[in-house]
PDB file of C-alpha atoms and ligand atoms in Angstrom:
ATOM      1  CA  MET B   1    -134.621 172.594 113.520  1.00  0.00           C
ATOM      2  CA  THR B   2    -135.505 175.573 111.180  1.00  0.00           C
ATOM      3  CA  GLY B   3    -136.623 174.823 107.795  1.00  0.00           C
ATOM      4  CA  ASP B   4    -134.666 173.871 104.713  1.00  0.00           C
ATOM      5  CA  VAL B   5    -132.978 176.239 102.392  1.00  0.00           C
ATOM      6  CA  THR B   6    -133.546 175.309  98.750  1.00  0.00           C
ATOM      7  CA  ARG B   7    -132.548 176.781  95.781  1.00  0.00           C
ATOM      8  CA  PHE B   8    -133.217 176.774  91.978  1.00  0.00           C
ATOM      9  CA  ALA B   9    -130.201 177.659  89.770  1.00  0.00           C
ATOM     10  CA  PRO B  10    -130.869 178.059  86.328  1.00  0.00           C
ATOM     11  CA  SER B  11    -128.193 179.318  83.802  1.00  0.00           C
ATOM     12  CA  PRO B  12    -129.701 182.103  81.831  1.00  0.00           C
ATOM     13  CA  THR B  13    -128.854 180.645  78.334  1.00  0.00           C
ATOM     14  CA  GLY B  14    -132.302 180.172  77.232  1.00  0.00           C
ATOM     15  CA  TYR B  15    -135.771 180.419  78.183  1.00  0.00           C
ATOM     16  CA  LEU B  16    -137.199 178.067  80.898  1.00  0.00           C
ATOM     17  CA  HIS B  17    -139.217 175.128  79.741  1.00  0.00           C
ATOM     18  CA  LEU B  18    -141.074 172.721  81.930  1.00  0.00           C
ATOM     19  CA  GLY B  19    -138.458 170.550  82.817  1.00  0.00           C
ATOM     20  CA  HIS B  20    -137.209 174.026  84.935  1.00  0.00           C
ATOM     21  CA  ALA B  21    -140.775 174.733  86.048  1.00  0.00           C
ATOM     22  CA  PHE B  22    -140.654 171.106  87.402  1.00  0.00           C
ATOM     23  CA  ALA B  23    -137.445 171.692  89.198  1.00  0.00           C
ATOM     24  CA  ALA B  24    -138.332 175.592  90.546  1.00  0.00           C
ATOM     25  CA  LEU B  25    -141.446 173.991  91.958  1.00  0.00           C
ATOM     26  CA  PHE B  26    -140.139 171.270  93.306  1.00  0.00           C
ATOM     27  CA  ALA B  27    -137.373 173.355  95.466  1.00  0.00           C
ATOM     28  CA  ALA B  28    -139.965 175.839  96.421  1.00  0.00           C
ATOM     29  CA  GLU B  29    -142.354 173.075  97.825  1.00  0.00           C
ATOM     30  CA  SER B  30    -139.458 171.242  99.571  1.00  0.00           C
ATOM     31  CA  ALA B  31    -138.937 174.429 101.500  1.00  0.00           C
ATOM     32  CA  ALA B  32    -142.104 175.285 102.006  1.00  0.00           C
ATOM     33  CA  ARG B  33    -142.903 171.839 103.424  1.00  0.00           C
ATOM     34  CA  SER B  34    -140.290 172.466 106.188  1.00  0.00           C
ATOM     35  CA  GLY B  35    -141.131 175.771 106.724  1.00  0.00           C
ATOM     36  CA  GLY B  36    -137.800 176.993 105.279  1.00  0.00           C
ATOM     37  CA  ARG B  37    -136.545 179.275 102.507  1.00  0.00           C
ATOM     38  CA  PHE B  38    -136.331 179.072  98.801  1.00  0.00           C
ATOM     39  CA  LEU B  39    -133.514 180.934  96.896  1.00  0.00           C
ATOM     40  CA  VAL B  40    -133.048 181.476  93.165  1.00  0.00           C
ATOM     41  CA  ARG B  41    -129.616 181.619  92.094  1.00  0.00           C
ATOM     42  CA  ILE B  42    -128.455 182.835  88.569  1.00  0.00           C
ATOM     43  CA  GLU B  43    -125.656 180.243  87.203  1.00  0.00           C
ATOM     44  CA  ASP B  44    -124.221 182.755  84.414  1.00  0.00           C
ATOM     45  CA  THR B  45    -120.374 182.000  84.365  1.00  0.00           C
ATOM     46  CA  ASP B  46    -120.599 181.242  80.958  1.00  0.00           C
ATOM     47  CA  ARG B  47    -120.246 184.632  79.795  1.00  0.00           C
ATOM     48  CA  ALA B  48    -120.573 184.015  75.960  1.00  0.00           C
ATOM     49  CA  ARG B  49    -123.791 182.203  76.337  1.00  0.00           C
ATOM     50  CA  SER B  50    -125.719 184.167  78.993  1.00  0.00           C
ATOM     51  CA  ARG B  51    -127.900 186.901  78.225  1.00  0.00           C
ATOM     52  CA  PRO B  52    -129.845 189.506  80.055  1.00  0.00           C
ATOM     53  CA  GLU B  53    -132.962 189.095  78.415  1.00  0.00           C
ATOM     54  CA  TYR B  54    -133.007 185.300  79.492  1.00  0.00           C
ATOM     55  CA  GLU B  55    -132.329 186.318  82.921  1.00  0.00           C
ATOM     56  CA  ALA B  56    -135.290 188.869  82.841  1.00  0.00           C
ATOM     57  CA  ALA B  57    -137.570 186.310  81.293  1.00  0.00           C
ATOM     58  CA  ILE B  58    -136.527 183.526  84.259  1.00  0.00           C
ATOM     59  CA  PHE B  59    -137.540 186.246  86.950  1.00  0.00           C
ATOM     60  CA  ASP B  60    -140.912 186.985  84.944  1.00  0.00           C
ATOM     61  CA  GLU B  61    -141.854 183.463  84.456  1.00  0.00           C
ATOM     62  CA  LEU B  62    -141.183 182.157  88.063  1.00  0.00           C
ATOM     63  CA  ALA B  63    -143.170 185.263  89.421  1.00  0.00           C
ATOM     64  CA  TRP B  64    -145.916 184.077  86.985  1.00  0.00           C
ATOM     65  CA  LEU B  65    -145.895 180.570  88.146  1.00  0.00           C
ATOM     66  CA  GLY B  66    -146.729 181.893  91.703  1.00  0.00           C
ATOM     67  CA  LEU B  67    -143.264 181.465  93.191  1.00  0.00           C
ATOM     68  CA  LYS B  68    -141.772 183.837  95.594  1.00  0.00           C
ATOM     69  CA  TRP B  69    -137.868 183.647  96.546  1.00  0.00           C
ATOM     70  CA  ASP B  70    -135.593 185.388  98.859  1.00  0.00           C
ATOM     71  CA  GLN B  71    -133.739 188.509  97.740  1.00  0.00           C
ATOM     72  CA  PRO B  72    -131.103 189.564  96.879  1.00  0.00           C
ATOM     73  CA  VAL B  73    -130.632 186.881  93.984  1.00  0.00           C
ATOM     74  CA  ARG B  74    -127.123 185.790  93.836  1.00  0.00           C
ATOM     75  CA  ARG B  75    -125.733 186.045  90.325  1.00  0.00           C
ATOM     76  CA  GLN B  76    -122.328 183.956  89.951  1.00  0.00           C
ATOM     77  CA  SER B  77    -120.648 186.337  87.371  1.00  0.00           C
ATOM     78  CA  GLU B  78    -120.564 189.054  90.406  1.00  0.00           C
ATOM     79  CA  HIS B  79    -118.701 186.399  92.595  1.00  0.00           C
ATOM     80  CA  PHE B  80    -115.671 185.315  90.635  1.00  0.00           C
ATOM     81  CA  ASP B  81    -113.591 186.350  93.587  1.00  0.00           C
ATOM     82  CA  ASP B  82    -115.250 183.850  95.666  1.00  0.00           C
ATOM     83  CA  TYR B  83    -114.459 181.222  93.316  1.00  0.00           C
ATOM     84  CA  ALA B  84    -111.016 182.220  92.744  1.00  0.00           C
ATOM     85  CA  GLN B  85    -110.279 181.971  96.487  1.00  0.00           C
ATOM     86  CA  ALA B  86    -111.536 178.361  96.686  1.00  0.00           C
ATOM     87  CA  LEU B  87    -109.301 177.513  93.715  1.00  0.00           C
ATOM     88  CA  ALA B  88    -106.367 179.360  95.528  1.00  0.00           C
ATOM     89  CA  ARG B  89    -107.291 176.992  98.716  1.00  0.00           C
ATOM     90  CA  LEU B  90    -107.170 173.836  96.621  1.00  0.00           C
ATOM     91  CA  LYS B  91    -103.805 174.810  94.961  1.00  0.00           C
ATOM     92  CA  ALA B  92    -102.555 175.363  98.398  1.00  0.00           C
ATOM     93  CA  ARG B  93    -103.496 171.596  98.843  1.00  0.00           C
ATOM     94  CA  ALA B  94    -101.362 170.492  96.068  1.00  0.00           C
ATOM     95  CA  CYS B  95    -104.276 168.871  94.196  1.00  0.00           C
ATOM     96  CA  VAL B  96    -104.769 170.942  91.392  1.00  0.00           C
ATOM     97  CA  TYR B  97    -102.924 171.424  87.950  1.00  0.00           C
ATOM     98  CA  PRO B  98    -102.799 173.429  84.970  1.00  0.00           C
ATOM     99  CA  CYS B  99    -104.019 171.993  81.992  1.00  0.00           C
ATOM    100  CA  PHE B 100    -102.725 173.385  78.594  1.00  0.00           C
ATOM    101  CA  CYS B 101    -104.646 170.913  76.285  1.00  0.00           C
ATOM    102  CA  THR B 102    -106.824 172.157  73.940  1.00  0.00           C
ATOM    103  CA  ARG B 103    -109.924 170.572  72.826  1.00  0.00           C
ATOM    104  CA  LYS B 104    -108.630 168.895  69.806  1.00  0.00           C
ATOM    105  CA  GLU B 105    -105.441 167.718  71.647  1.00  0.00           C
ATOM    106  CA  ILE B 106    -107.827 165.919  74.039  1.00  0.00           C
ATOM    107  CA  GLU B 107    -109.920 164.688  71.378  1.00  0.00           C
ATOM    108  CA  ALA B 108    -107.000 163.405  69.384  1.00  0.00           C
ATOM    109  CA  GLU B 109    -105.427 161.792  72.299  1.00  0.00           C
ATOM    110  CA  ILE B 110    -108.711 160.128  73.287  1.00  0.00           C
ATOM    111  CA  ALA B 111    -109.382 158.890  69.667  1.00  0.00           C
ATOM    112  CA  ALA B 112    -105.508 157.361  69.650  1.00  0.00           C
ATOM    113  CA  SER B 113    -105.957 155.436  73.143  1.00  0.00           C
ATOM    114  CA  VAL B 114    -107.150 151.774  72.621  1.00  0.00           C
ATOM    115  CA  ALA B 115    -109.677 152.215  75.568  1.00  0.00           C
ATOM    116  CA  ALA B 116    -110.363 155.743  76.672  1.00  0.00           C
ATOM    117  CA  PRO B 117    -112.471 155.421  80.063  1.00  0.00           C
ATOM    118  CA  HIS B 118    -115.656 157.147  79.896  1.00  0.00           C
ATOM    119  CA  GLY B 119    -117.672 158.903  82.472  1.00  0.00           C
ATOM    120  CA  PRO B 120    -121.213 160.265  82.464  1.00  0.00           C
ATOM    121  CA  ASP B 121    -120.398 163.069  80.199  1.00  0.00           C
ATOM    122  CA  GLY B 122    -118.119 161.137  77.742  1.00  0.00           C
ATOM    123  CA  PRO B 123    -114.760 160.230  77.562  1.00  0.00           C
ATOM    124  CA  ILE B 124    -112.507 161.121  80.576  1.00  0.00           C
ATOM    125  CA  TYR B 125    -109.519 163.262  80.293  1.00  0.00           C
ATOM    126  CA  PRO B 126    -106.682 161.350  79.723  1.00  0.00           C
ATOM    127  CA  GLY B 127    -104.427 163.136  82.040  1.00  0.00           C
ATOM    128  CA  THR B 128    -101.651 164.548  79.707  1.00  0.00           C
ATOM    129  CA  CYS B 129    -101.130 167.756  81.928  1.00  0.00           C
ATOM    130  CA  ARG B 130    -100.827 165.862  85.108  1.00  0.00           C
ATOM    131  CA  ALA B 131     -97.674 164.275  83.964  1.00  0.00           C
ATOM    132  CA  ARG B 132     -95.735 167.336  83.246  1.00  0.00           C
ATOM    133  CA  SER B 133     -92.850 168.274  85.364  1.00  0.00           C
ATOM    134  CA  ALA B 134     -93.294 171.019  88.015  1.00  0.00           C
ATOM    135  CA  ASP B 135     -90.464 173.085  85.906  1.00  0.00           C
ATOM    136  CA  GLU B 136     -92.406 173.105  82.957  1.00  0.00           C
ATOM    137  CA  ARG B 137     -95.673 174.060  84.317  1.00  0.00           C
ATOM    138  CA  GLU B 138     -94.058 176.988  85.960  1.00  0.00           C
ATOM    139  CA  ALA B 139     -92.329 178.009  82.612  1.00  0.00           C
ATOM    140  CA  ARG B 140     -95.775 177.891  80.846  1.00  0.00           C
ATOM    141  CA  LEU B 141     -97.492 179.581  83.351  1.00  0.00           C
ATOM    142  CA  GLU B 142     -94.745 182.395  83.205  1.00  0.00           C
ATOM    143  CA  ARG B 143     -94.928 182.401  79.644  1.00  0.00           C
ATOM    144  CA  GLY B 144     -98.751 183.024  80.025  1.00  0.00           C
ATOM    145  CA  ASP B 145     -99.787 180.053  78.260  1.00  0.00           C
ATOM    146  CA  ALA B 146    -103.715 179.673  78.552  1.00  0.00           C
ATOM    147  CA  CYS B 147    -104.621 177.042  80.774  1.00  0.00           C
ATOM    148  CA  ALA B 148    -107.840 175.503  82.472  1.00  0.00           C
ATOM    149  CA  TRP B 149    -107.508 174.115  86.163  1.00  0.00           C
ATOM    150  CA  ARG B 150    -107.837 170.560  86.846  1.00  0.00           C
ATOM    151  CA  LEU B 151    -108.673 168.480  90.300  1.00  0.00           C
ATOM    152  CA  ASP B 152    -105.942 165.793  90.602  1.00  0.00           C
ATOM    153  CA  VAL B 153    -108.306 163.271  91.677  1.00  0.00           C
ATOM    154  CA  ALA B 154    -105.767 160.584  93.001  1.00  0.00           C
ATOM    155  CA  LYS B 155    -103.911 163.432  95.014  1.00  0.00           C
ATOM    156  CA  ALA B 156    -107.477 164.699  96.398  1.00  0.00           C
ATOM    157  CA  ARG B 157    -108.175 161.172  97.214  1.00  0.00           C
ATOM    158  CA  GLU B 158    -105.557 161.148  99.727  1.00  0.00           C
ATOM    159  CA  LEU B 159    -106.449 164.169 101.394  1.00  0.00           C
ATOM    160  CA  VAL B 160    -110.219 163.212 102.559  1.00  0.00           C
ATOM    161  CA  ASP B 161    -111.387 160.190 104.557  1.00  0.00           C
ATOM    162  CA  THR B 162    -113.046 158.000 102.259  1.00  0.00           C
ATOM    163  CA  PRO B 163    -115.449 156.794 101.544  1.00  0.00           C
ATOM    164  CA  LEU B 164    -117.261 160.233 101.381  1.00  0.00           C
ATOM    165  CA  ARG B 165    -120.908 159.654 101.395  1.00  0.00           C
ATOM    166  CA  PHE B 166    -124.001 162.075 100.861  1.00  0.00           C
ATOM    167  CA  GLN B 167    -127.420 162.102 102.153  1.00  0.00           C
ATOM    168  CA  GLU B 168    -130.098 161.181  99.257  1.00  0.00           C
ATOM    169  CA  MET B 169    -133.795 162.494 100.081  1.00  0.00           C
ATOM    170  CA  GLY B 170    -135.152 161.905  97.038  1.00  0.00           C
ATOM    171  CA  SER B 171    -134.841 159.152  94.577  1.00  0.00           C
ATOM    172  CA  GLY B 172    -131.679 159.227  92.417  1.00  0.00           C
ATOM    173  CA  PRO B 173    -131.535 157.168  89.134  1.00  0.00           C
ATOM    174  CA  THR B 174    -130.941 154.114  91.244  1.00  0.00           C
ATOM    175  CA  GLY B 175    -133.869 154.558  93.323  1.00  0.00           C
ATOM    176  CA  GLU B 176    -131.643 154.535  96.201  1.00  0.00           C
ATOM    177  CA  THR B 177    -132.101 156.865  99.237  1.00  0.00           C
ATOM    178  CA  GLY B 178    -130.419 157.360 102.350  1.00  0.00           C
ATOM    179  CA  GLU B 179    -126.690 157.308 102.501  1.00  0.00           C
ATOM    180  CA  ILE B 180    -124.786 157.074  99.303  1.00  0.00           C
ATOM    181  CA  THR B 181    -121.389 156.382  98.623  1.00  0.00           C
ATOM    182  CA  ALA B 182    -119.566 159.093  96.567  1.00  0.00           C
ATOM    183  CA  LYS B 183    -118.207 157.786  93.441  1.00  0.00           C
ATOM    184  CA  ILE B 184    -115.334 160.576  93.267  1.00  0.00           C
ATOM    185  CA  GLU B 185    -113.249 159.284  90.178  1.00  0.00           C
ATOM    186  CA  VAL B 186    -116.309 159.488  88.057  1.00  0.00           C
ATOM    187  CA  PHE B 187    -115.400 162.483  85.938  1.00  0.00           C
ATOM    188  CA  GLY B 188    -111.784 161.708  86.129  1.00  0.00           C
ATOM    189  CA  ASP B 189    -109.565 164.893  86.539  1.00  0.00           C
ATOM    190  CA  PHE B 190    -112.615 167.358  86.096  1.00  0.00           C
ATOM    191  CA  VAL B 191    -112.124 170.972  85.507  1.00  0.00           C
ATOM    192  CA  LEU B 192    -112.331 173.653  88.414  1.00  0.00           C
ATOM    193  CA  ALA B 193    -111.724 176.760  86.115  1.00  0.00           C
ATOM    194  CA  ARG B 194    -111.760 176.992  82.212  1.00  0.00           C
ATOM    195  CA  LYS B 195    -109.704 179.064  79.849  1.00  0.00           C
ATOM    196  CA  ASP B 196    -112.451 181.192  79.231  1.00  0.00           C
ATOM    197  CA  ALA B 197    -114.452 181.066  82.565  1.00  0.00           C
ATOM    198  CA  PRO B 198    -112.787 181.745  85.836  1.00  0.00           C
ATOM    199  CA  ALA B 199    -115.066 179.060  87.583  1.00  0.00           C
ATOM    200  CA  SER B 200    -116.504 175.598  86.337  1.00  0.00           C
ATOM    201  CA  TYR B 201    -120.054 174.333  87.446  1.00  0.00           C
ATOM    202  CA  HIS B 202    -118.774 172.302  89.858  1.00  0.00           C
ATOM    203  CA  LEU B 203    -116.511 174.594  91.639  1.00  0.00           C
ATOM    204  CA  SER B 204    -119.074 177.575  91.864  1.00  0.00           C
ATOM    205  CA  VAL B 205    -122.001 175.371  92.687  1.00  0.00           C
ATOM    206  CA  VAL B 206    -120.182 173.869  95.938  1.00  0.00           C
ATOM    207  CA  VAL B 207    -118.968 177.323  96.767  1.00  0.00           C
ATOM    208  CA  ASP B 208    -122.444 179.019  96.735  1.00  0.00           C
ATOM    209  CA  ASP B 209    -124.487 176.220  98.141  1.00  0.00           C
ATOM    210  CA  ALA B 210    -122.195 176.843 101.360  1.00  0.00           C
ATOM    211  CA  LEU B 211    -121.900 180.413 101.088  1.00  0.00           C
ATOM    212  CA  GLN B 212    -125.791 180.645 100.916  1.00  0.00           C
ATOM    213  CA  GLY B 213    -126.504 177.932 103.456  1.00  0.00           C
ATOM    214  CA  VAL B 214    -128.113 175.878 101.451  1.00  0.00           C
ATOM    215  CA  THR B 215    -129.208 172.664 103.470  1.00  0.00           C
ATOM    216  CA  LEU B 216    -131.068 170.738 100.808  1.00  0.00           C
ATOM    217  CA  VAL B 217    -130.175 170.933  97.232  1.00  0.00           C
ATOM    218  CA  THR B 218    -133.058 169.283  94.758  1.00  0.00           C
ATOM    219  CA  ARG B 219    -132.066 169.066  91.378  1.00  0.00           C
ATOM    220  CA  GLY B 220    -132.747 166.736  88.468  1.00  0.00           C
ATOM    221  CA  ASN B 221    -131.376 162.932  87.978  1.00  0.00           C
ATOM    222  CA  ASP B 222    -129.240 164.201  85.416  1.00  0.00           C
ATOM    223  CA  LEU B 223    -127.144 165.801  87.972  1.00  0.00           C
ATOM    224  CA  PHE B 224    -126.847 162.819  90.165  1.00  0.00           C
ATOM    225  CA  ALA B 225    -123.269 161.965  89.251  1.00  0.00           C
ATOM    226  CA  ALA B 226    -122.336 165.483  89.934  1.00  0.00           C
ATOM    227  CA  THR B 227    -123.103 165.061  93.151  1.00  0.00           C
ATOM    228  CA  SER B 228    -120.189 162.739  94.060  1.00  0.00           C
ATOM    229  CA  VAL B 229    -117.664 165.462  92.854  1.00  0.00           C
ATOM    230  CA  HIS B 230    -119.378 168.149  94.752  1.00  0.00           C
ATOM    231  CA  ARG B 231    -118.819 166.008  98.003  1.00  0.00           C
ATOM    232  CA  LEU B 232    -115.196 165.738  97.268  1.00  0.00           C
ATOM    233  CA  LEU B 233    -114.835 169.518  96.827  1.00  0.00           C
ATOM    234  CA  GLN B 234    -116.962 170.130 100.060  1.00  0.00           C
ATOM    235  CA  ALA B 235    -114.475 167.789 101.960  1.00  0.00           C
ATOM    236  CA  LEU B 236    -111.345 169.582 100.512  1.00  0.00           C
ATOM    237  CA  LEU B 237    -112.382 172.820 101.312  1.00  0.00           C
ATOM    238  CA  GLY B 238    -113.916 172.281 104.729  1.00  0.00           C
ATOM    239  CA  LEU B 239    -117.473 173.231 103.590  1.00  0.00           C
ATOM    240  CA  PRO B 240    -120.581 171.702 105.260  1.00  0.00           C
ATOM    241  CA  ALA B 241    -122.361 169.171 102.936  1.00  0.00           C
ATOM    242  CA  PRO B 242    -126.092 169.773 102.198  1.00  0.00           C
ATOM    243  CA  ARG B 243    -128.756 166.727 101.806  1.00  0.00           C
ATOM    244  CA  TYR B 244    -129.721 166.138  98.175  1.00  0.00           C
ATOM    245  CA  GLY B 245    -133.043 165.510  96.711  1.00  0.00           C
ATOM    246  CA  HIS B 246    -132.590 164.509  93.054  1.00  0.00           C
ATOM    247  CA  HIS B 247    -135.672 164.224  91.309  1.00  0.00           C
ATOM    248  CA  ARG B 248    -137.038 162.712  87.886  1.00  0.00           C
ATOM    249  CA  LEU B 249    -136.759 164.651  84.627  1.00  0.00           C
ATOM    250  CA  ILE B 250    -139.641 165.649  82.553  1.00  0.00           C
ATOM    251  CA  LEU B 251    -139.603 164.003  79.105  1.00  0.00           C
ATOM    252  CA  ASP B 252    -141.050 165.114  75.704  1.00  0.00           C
ATOM    253  CA  ALA B 253    -143.823 162.698  73.991  1.00  0.00           C
ATOM    254  CA  ALA B 254    -140.979 161.003  72.346  1.00  0.00           C
ATOM    255  CA  GLY B 255    -139.349 160.065  75.900  1.00  0.00           C
ATOM    256  CA  LYS B 256    -136.580 162.515  75.400  1.00  0.00           C
ATOM    257  CA  ARG B 257    -135.594 165.008  77.798  1.00  0.00           C
ATOM    258  CA  LEU B 258    -136.535 168.635  77.182  1.00  0.00           C
ATOM    259  CA  ALA B 259    -133.822 171.019  76.054  1.00  0.00           C
ATOM    260  CA  LYS B 260    -133.838 174.973  75.787  1.00  0.00           C
ATOM    261  CA  ARG B 261    -133.900 174.721  71.974  1.00  0.00           C
ATOM    262  CA  ASP B 262    -137.537 172.914  71.959  1.00  0.00           C
ATOM    263  CA  ASP B 263    -139.619 176.053  71.599  1.00  0.00           C
ATOM    264  CA  ALA B 264    -142.873 174.204  71.959  1.00  0.00           C
ATOM    265  CA  THR B 265    -142.366 173.470  76.090  1.00  0.00           C
ATOM    266  CA  THR B 266    -140.982 176.729  76.817  1.00  0.00           C
ATOM    267  CA  LEU B 267    -143.110 178.523  79.543  1.00  0.00           C
ATOM    268  CA  ARG B 268    -143.091 181.657  76.950  1.00  0.00           C
ATOM    269  CA  THR B 269    -144.608 179.852  74.255  1.00  0.00           C
ATOM    270  CA  LEU B 270    -147.101 177.959  76.752  1.00  0.00           C
ATOM    271  CA  ARG B 271    -147.898 181.268  78.416  1.00  0.00           C
ATOM    272  CA  ALA B 272    -148.486 183.060  74.912  1.00  0.00           C
ATOM    273  CA  GLN B 273    -150.736 180.030  74.098  1.00  0.00           C
ATOM    274  CA  GLY B 274    -153.149 181.026  77.285  1.00  0.00           C
ATOM    275  CA  VAL B 275    -151.943 178.029  79.095  1.00  0.00           C
ATOM    276  CA  THR B 276    -152.303 179.055  82.734  1.00  0.00           C
ATOM    277  CA  PRO B 277    -150.005 178.456  85.830  1.00  0.00           C
ATOM    278  CA  ALA B 278    -152.455 176.191  87.776  1.00  0.00           C
ATOM    279  CA  GLN B 279    -152.492 174.036  84.341  1.00  0.00           C
ATOM    280  CA  ILE B 280    -148.644 173.892  84.429  1.00  0.00           C
ATOM    281  CA  ARG B 281    -149.023 172.872  87.993  1.00  0.00           C
ATOM    282  CA  GLU B 282    -151.309 170.098  87.341  1.00  0.00           C
ATOM    283  CA  ARG B 283    -149.551 168.976  84.203  1.00  0.00           C
ATOM    284  CA  LEU B 284    -146.145 168.433  86.370  1.00  0.00           C
ATOM    285  CA  GLY B 285    -148.119 166.958  89.391  1.00  0.00           C
ATOM    286  CA  PHE B 286    -148.345 169.556  91.760  1.00  0.00           C
ATOM    287  CA  THR B 287    -151.414 170.365  93.624  1.00  0.00           C
ATOM    288  CA  SER B 288    -152.839 173.474  92.365  1.00  0.00           C
ATOM    289  CA  ARG B 289    -152.828 176.424  94.778  1.00  0.00           C
TER     290      ARG B 289
HETATM  291  N1  LIG M   1    -127.148 175.470  86.576  1.00  0.00           N
HETATM  292  C1  LIG M   1    -127.523 173.981  86.388  1.00  0.00           C
HETATM  293  C2  LIG M   1    -128.547 173.845  85.415  1.00  0.00           C
HETATM  294  O1  LIG M   1    -128.790 174.802  84.660  1.00  0.00           O
HETATM  295  C3  LIG M   1    -128.369 173.471  87.801  1.00  0.00           C
HETATM  296  C4  LIG M   1    -127.250 173.349  89.020  1.00  0.00           C
HETATM  297  C5  LIG M   1    -127.940 172.765  90.024  1.00  0.00           C
HETATM  298  O2  LIG M   1    -129.068 172.822  90.456  1.00  0.00           O
HETATM  299  O3  LIG M   1    -127.071 172.366  90.684  1.00  0.00           O
HETATM  300  O4  LIG M   1    -128.560 172.848  84.925  1.00  0.00           O
END
């Protein structure tokens, strides 16, 4: 067996902090341990929040940490066609629908319902547009009404062999390893393409991991729930399923997850204060090189 292909996939919407450093080192070391390859992917589908200076800082700081990655780097904004093709394949399988709801309308509907089901990211979409007739959908699309595209999870379920499973190599939030059963309803009818971004995180990640031949997806426990719907998209699109290695999140002194807005833990700030890459590795529990 050849080694694992792993990736670190930051969004250039802020400066990297210690949590990103941990994720990058974890992915790079997982590849190195197996004699494989380490990739960096720029997840910049959110054009409004992505900035070239953040992307430049990502490369600069990863190199400063001592990491080396394969070239060329894949930048998602250059591959919207790939995601559009995947969406077209899902449309052809009749398991997606256009959603014309505004955020306000969704919030109002949720507020009005007695018991709105919740997922890991908050209330689940109530399915308003799933109920629209084919005629109404056509008419609104023809009229040029802005829409997002959502997966019809109930229809999708009928198209795949359930239960779907994925291989957990790390320790997800539940500590379970080995074969995990995907909870494909966890986010309800999640978004595949947004009004303002032609590909959602879920769709672009699944397409890219397959196109790039990623065999081991390492990422933080905060994305553990997402893996279930990624497994569903892989099954619907006929893509291979990588193995997954979820890892712990780096917390601040108060026990809270680090966020891009906390300047104190950005690599940029630490570096300016004279902290060395070796000290960062050590602080994050990696052996110094
Ligand atoms: N781009 C995602 C983030 O910044 C990570 C995606 C992944 O590792 O699947 O959190």
